[in-house]
Amino acid sequence: MSKCEHCIVRQFNSLNTLTREELVRVSACKTGRVVKKGDIIFREGEALNGIYCIREGVCKLTKLSENGKDQVVKLSVKGGMMGQRSLVSNECSNLTAVALNDMQICFIPKQEILDDLQKNVNFSMDLLKRMAQDLRDADDSLVDMAQKTVKQRLAETLLYVKNKFDNDADGYLALTLSRDDYASIVGTATESAIRILSQFKKEGIISTKGKQIKIEDEQALKRVE
Amino acid sequence: MSKCEHCIVRQFNSLNTLTREELVRVSACKTGRVVKKGDIIFREGEALNGIYCIREGVCKLTKLSENGKDQVVKLSVKGGMMGQRSLVSNECSNLTAVALNDMQICFIPKQEILDDLQKNVNFSMDLLKRMAQDLRDADDSLVDMAQKTVKQRLAETLLYVKNKFDNDADGYLALTLSRDDYASIVGTATESAIRILSQFKKEGIISTKGKQIKIEDEQALKRVE
DNA sequence: CGTGTTCTTGAATTCAGTCAACGAATGTGG
DNA sequence: CCACATTCGTTGACTGAATTCAAGAACACG
């Protein structure tokens, strides 16, 4: 298994602030894992005992609402970390992580990270900064969720996916999500999401091929109200 | 002005992890301020240059959505801190703070806090923990916002206010909010909030006297769906 | 091939937002 | 202290948005 100190993915997250020695120690106790599309990495309510670092692939972090529907709270991608929040507050996971792709992830045990947090101010400050950013993002999403229509949120989600994952060679969104996933990100019923997508299609704003989506008129999406 | 090292409010927030000397230094550079009900403490987009510590009173943290409506993201109370997120990520404020009561607040300049964050691991870890908790709360709210009905959210808000602020001598909620505030917490139109409140009233779940609200049947509120 | 999942559409219904109007409460200046 | 203006709370009627239920088509997979 490759070593953390040589891992390029690290540059995208807080682990980049660790010293060489710290990385070597982390590397020594980490474990790798391959995850297939659709697999659950961890579940809401589960004790995590460490953090995950995503080497490859994408996953969704969801939370089950009381009415039994999953709500996607965040998408995590290559270079991302998962489980920091639970680790820091010493709680069980608040979210469920499900792979949207085939993935490769690393697991770093809790104690190692806690030690580094205590000893390396750069690390704790970086984690603090990223948590602050996550908090801002969450607040922004909250406001969108509360104040915008399903149509607006879906338009924003499409733009988000395009910006974050770009297009594939044919111009389709590089990250392919099911209609269900879209609905669960936007916070609506699957049929509602589908209905709006087909409306966008009719208006020439997007085109589709199976579950793949191509954005034809980005400006129009930005103008949706 | 009273000194931080003697301030009892500190025990409710991260400042409690500071050493006596650090507190003395903080105390020396802090400034106090009295804020009247309805006053704006800081605005979205404003540079904060420090953090606020609430000595007395309650305020709402809101964010303006694109459609021009304010959404309440959080209520901050006695002992709470505001502005940490912006300080940590070195950004302008993401939220507007408006006093719901007459308040007393203290302001501690940025540099002082940043120094302490660098030097005192207990402090940075505590802040990290609290930020993690805020993030969890935000995620939970997000899911509620996305998946629950206005009625459910309003019921939860009433329960939240009761639990967090308790009742006054007559059994009315100790924190009196305007119908507008309730609507803005729940993320709905004022009339919708009013309509549901009068429905609760008709069902004997709550009673009202002017803008004051008394919860008559807490269990019924918990059962709302 | 079936068989199950995912996608799609229709119709009926419920939910929530908007506009309009009015009374009650609150605050202000004379 | 009163008259006025202003805000806040309340309700009705209407419209549009979104959910639900139902059913069929397309697709994926063993």
mmCIF file of N, CA, C and O (backbone and C1' of nucleotides) in Angstrom, chain B residues 69 149-151 153 187-189 191-192 195, chain C residues 15-21 24-27:
data_model
loop_
_atom_site.group_PDB
_atom_site.id
_atom_site.type_symbol
_atom_site.label_atom_id
_atom_site.label_comp_id
_atom_site.label_asym_id
_atom_site.label_seq_id
_atom_site.Cartn_x
_atom_site.Cartn_y
_atom_site.Cartn_z
ATOM 1 N N LYS B 69 -35.749 37.715 1.496
ATOM 2 C CA LYS B 69 -36.226 37.403 2.841
ATOM 3 C C LYS B 69 -35.069 36.994 3.740
ATOM 4 O O LYS B 69 -34.141 36.326 3.309
ATOM 5 N N THR B 149 -42.556 19.516 7.026
ATOM 6 C CA THR B 149 -43.526 20.539 6.635
ATOM 7 C C THR B 149 -43.346 21.775 7.519
ATOM 8 O O THR B 149 -42.715 21.717 8.573
ATOM 9 N N VAL B 150 -43.930 22.860 7.080
ATOM 10 C CA VAL B 150 -43.880 24.098 7.840
ATOM 11 C C VAL B 150 -44.464 23.877 9.237
ATOM 12 O O VAL B 150 -43.928 24.353 10.236
ATOM 13 N N LYS B 151 -45.533 23.132 9.294
ATOM 14 C CA LYS B 151 -46.188 22.864 10.566
ATOM 15 C C LYS B 151 -45.258 22.130 11.526
ATOM 16 O O LYS B 151 -45.149 22.482 12.695
ATOM 17 N N ARG B 153 -42.017 22.079 11.447
ATOM 18 C CA ARG B 153 -40.894 22.944 11.816
ATOM 19 C C ARG B 153 -41.316 23.977 12.846
ATOM 20 O O ARG B 153 -40.570 24.284 13.779
ATOM 21 N N GLY B 187 -38.692 29.427 8.137
ATOM 22 C CA GLY B 187 -38.470 29.536 6.708
ATOM 23 C C GLY B 187 -39.767 29.524 5.934
ATOM 24 O O GLY B 187 -39.955 28.733 5.021
ATOM 25 N N THR B 188 -40.669 30.405 6.305
ATOM 26 C CA THR B 188 -41.948 30.454 5.618
ATOM 27 C C THR B 188 -42.465 31.890 5.614
ATOM 28 O O THR B 188 -41.815 32.782 6.149
ATOM 29 N N ALA B 189 -43.637 32.091 5.019
ATOM 30 C CA ALA B 189 -44.233 33.421 5.013
ATOM 31 C C ALA B 189 -44.871 33.688 6.370
ATOM 32 O O ALA B 189 -45.340 32.760 7.029
ATOM 33 N N GLU B 191 -47.676 34.994 7.174
ATOM 34 C CA GLU B 191 -49.076 34.558 7.234
ATOM 35 C C GLU B 191 -49.192 33.060 7.443
ATOM 36 O O GLU B 191 -50.103 32.606 8.150
ATOM 37 N N SER B 192 -48.291 32.307 6.844
ATOM 38 C CA SER B 192 -48.343 30.854 7.014
ATOM 39 C C SER B 192 -48.081 30.496 8.465
ATOM 40 O O SER B 192 -48.775 29.641 9.041
ATOM 41 N N ARG B 195 -51.056 31.436 10.551
ATOM 42 C CA ARG B 195 -52.157 30.513 10.281
ATOM 43 C C ARG B 195 -52.012 29.233 11.098
ATOM 44 O O ARG B 195 -52.965 28.752 11.700
ATOM 45 P P DC C 15 -51.783 18.693 3.795
ATOM 46 O "O5'" DC C 15 -50.732 19.749 3.230
ATOM 47 C "C5'" DC C 15 -49.630 19.275 2.482
ATOM 48 C "C4'" DC C 15 -48.831 20.467 2.038
ATOM 49 C "C3'" DC C 15 -48.697 21.553 3.096
ATOM 50 O "O3'" DC C 15 -47.312 21.839 3.223
ATOM 51 C "C1'" DC C 15 -49.516 22.467 1.041
ATOM 52 P P DA C 16 -46.732 22.820 4.304
ATOM 53 O "O5'" DA C 16 -46.623 24.159 3.469
ATOM 54 C "C5'" DA C 16 -45.913 24.146 2.254
ATOM 55 C "C4'" DA C 16 -46.023 25.474 1.556
ATOM 56 C "C3'" DA C 16 -45.873 26.700 2.467
ATOM 57 O "O3'" DA C 16 -44.865 27.503 1.892
ATOM 58 C "C1'" DA C 16 -47.805 26.905 1.103
ATOM 59 P P DG C 17 -44.526 28.935 2.351
ATOM 60 O "O5'" DG C 17 -45.115 29.809 1.154
ATOM 61 C "C5'" DG C 17 -44.571 29.606 -0.150
ATOM 62 C "C4'" DG C 17 -45.106 30.652 -1.102
ATOM 63 C "C3'" DG C 17 -44.894 32.094 -0.640
ATOM 64 O "O3'" DG C 17 -44.566 32.896 -1.776
ATOM 65 C "C1'" DG C 17 -47.218 31.652 -0.831
ATOM 66 P P DT C 18 -44.299 34.435 -1.585
ATOM 67 O "O5'" DT C 18 -45.648 35.110 -2.096
ATOM 68 C "C5'" DT C 18 -46.200 34.718 -3.349
ATOM 69 C "C4'" DT C 18 -47.483 35.485 -3.584
ATOM 70 C "C3'" DT C 18 -47.413 36.966 -3.199
ATOM 71 O "O3'" DT C 18 -47.815 37.705 -4.338
ATOM 72 C "C1'" DT C 18 -49.343 35.919 -2.263
ATOM 73 P P DC C 19 -47.662 39.300 -4.364
ATOM 74 O "O5'" DC C 19 -49.161 39.811 -4.185
ATOM 75 C "C5'" DC C 19 -50.204 39.174 -4.919
ATOM 76 C "C4'" DC C 19 -51.550 39.664 -4.430
ATOM 77 C "C3'" DC C 19 -51.560 41.116 -3.959
ATOM 78 O "O3'" DC C 19 -52.705 41.746 -4.512
ATOM 79 C "C1'" DC C 19 -52.436 39.718 -2.282
ATOM 80 P P DA C 20 -52.983 43.297 -4.325
ATOM 81 O "O5'" DA C 20 -54.176 43.282 -3.259
ATOM 82 C "C5'" DA C 20 -55.237 42.338 -3.398
ATOM 83 C "C4'" DA C 20 -56.173 42.469 -2.212
ATOM 84 C "C3'" DA C 20 -56.219 43.873 -1.603
ATOM 85 O "O3'" DA C 20 -57.571 44.214 -1.328
ATOM 86 C "C1'" DA C 20 -55.724 42.303 0.058
ATOM 87 P P DA C 21 -57.976 45.725 -0.995
ATOM 88 O "O5'" DA C 21 -58.735 45.583 0.391
ATOM 89 C "C5'" DA C 21 -59.562 44.445 0.641
ATOM 90 C "C4'" DA C 21 -59.615 44.225 2.123
ATOM 91 C "C3'" DA C 21 -59.745 45.522 2.937
ATOM 92 O "O3'" DA C 21 -60.959 45.485 3.666
ATOM 93 C "C1'" DA C 21 -58.117 44.044 3.868
ATOM 94 P P DA C 24 -60.314 45.466 17.341
ATOM 95 O "O5'" DA C 24 -58.770 45.242 17.642
ATOM 96 C "C5'" DA C 24 -58.211 43.939 17.550
ATOM 97 C "C4'" DA C 24 -56.784 43.992 18.068
ATOM 98 C "C3'" DA C 24 -56.623 44.815 19.342
ATOM 99 O "O3'" DA C 24 -55.765 44.072 20.208
ATOM 100 C "C1'" DA C 24 -55.240 45.709 17.610
ATOM 101 P P DA C 25 -55.290 44.628 21.560
ATOM 102 O "O5'" DA C 25 -53.858 45.210 21.180
ATOM 103 C "C5'" DA C 25 -52.818 44.312 20.814
ATOM 104 C "C4'" DA C 25 -51.583 45.106 20.467
ATOM 105 C "C3'" DA C 25 -51.025 45.972 21.609
ATOM 106 O "O3'" DA C 25 -49.646 45.680 21.719
ATOM 107 C "C1'" DA C 25 -51.276 47.257 19.634
ATOM 108 P P DT C 26 -48.799 46.157 22.925
ATOM 109 O "O5'" DT C 26 -47.676 47.053 22.243
ATOM 110 C "C5'" DT C 26 -47.377 46.889 20.854
ATOM 111 C "C4'" DT C 26 -46.781 48.171 20.315
ATOM 112 C "C3'" DT C 26 -46.207 49.100 21.389
ATOM 113 O "O3'" DT C 26 -44.802 49.230 21.175
ATOM 114 C "C1'" DT C 26 -47.512 50.292 19.810
ATOM 115 P P DG C 27 -43.925 50.099 22.102
ATOM 116 O "O5'" DG C 27 -43.709 51.399 21.230
ATOM 117 C "C5'" DG C 27 -43.520 51.278 19.826
ATOM 118 C "C4'" DG C 27 -43.533 52.655 19.196
ATOM 119 C "C3'" DG C 27 -42.848 53.727 20.045
ATOM 120 O "O3'" DG C 27 -42.050 54.500 19.162
ATOM 121 C "C1'" DG C 27 -45.060 54.393 19.544
#
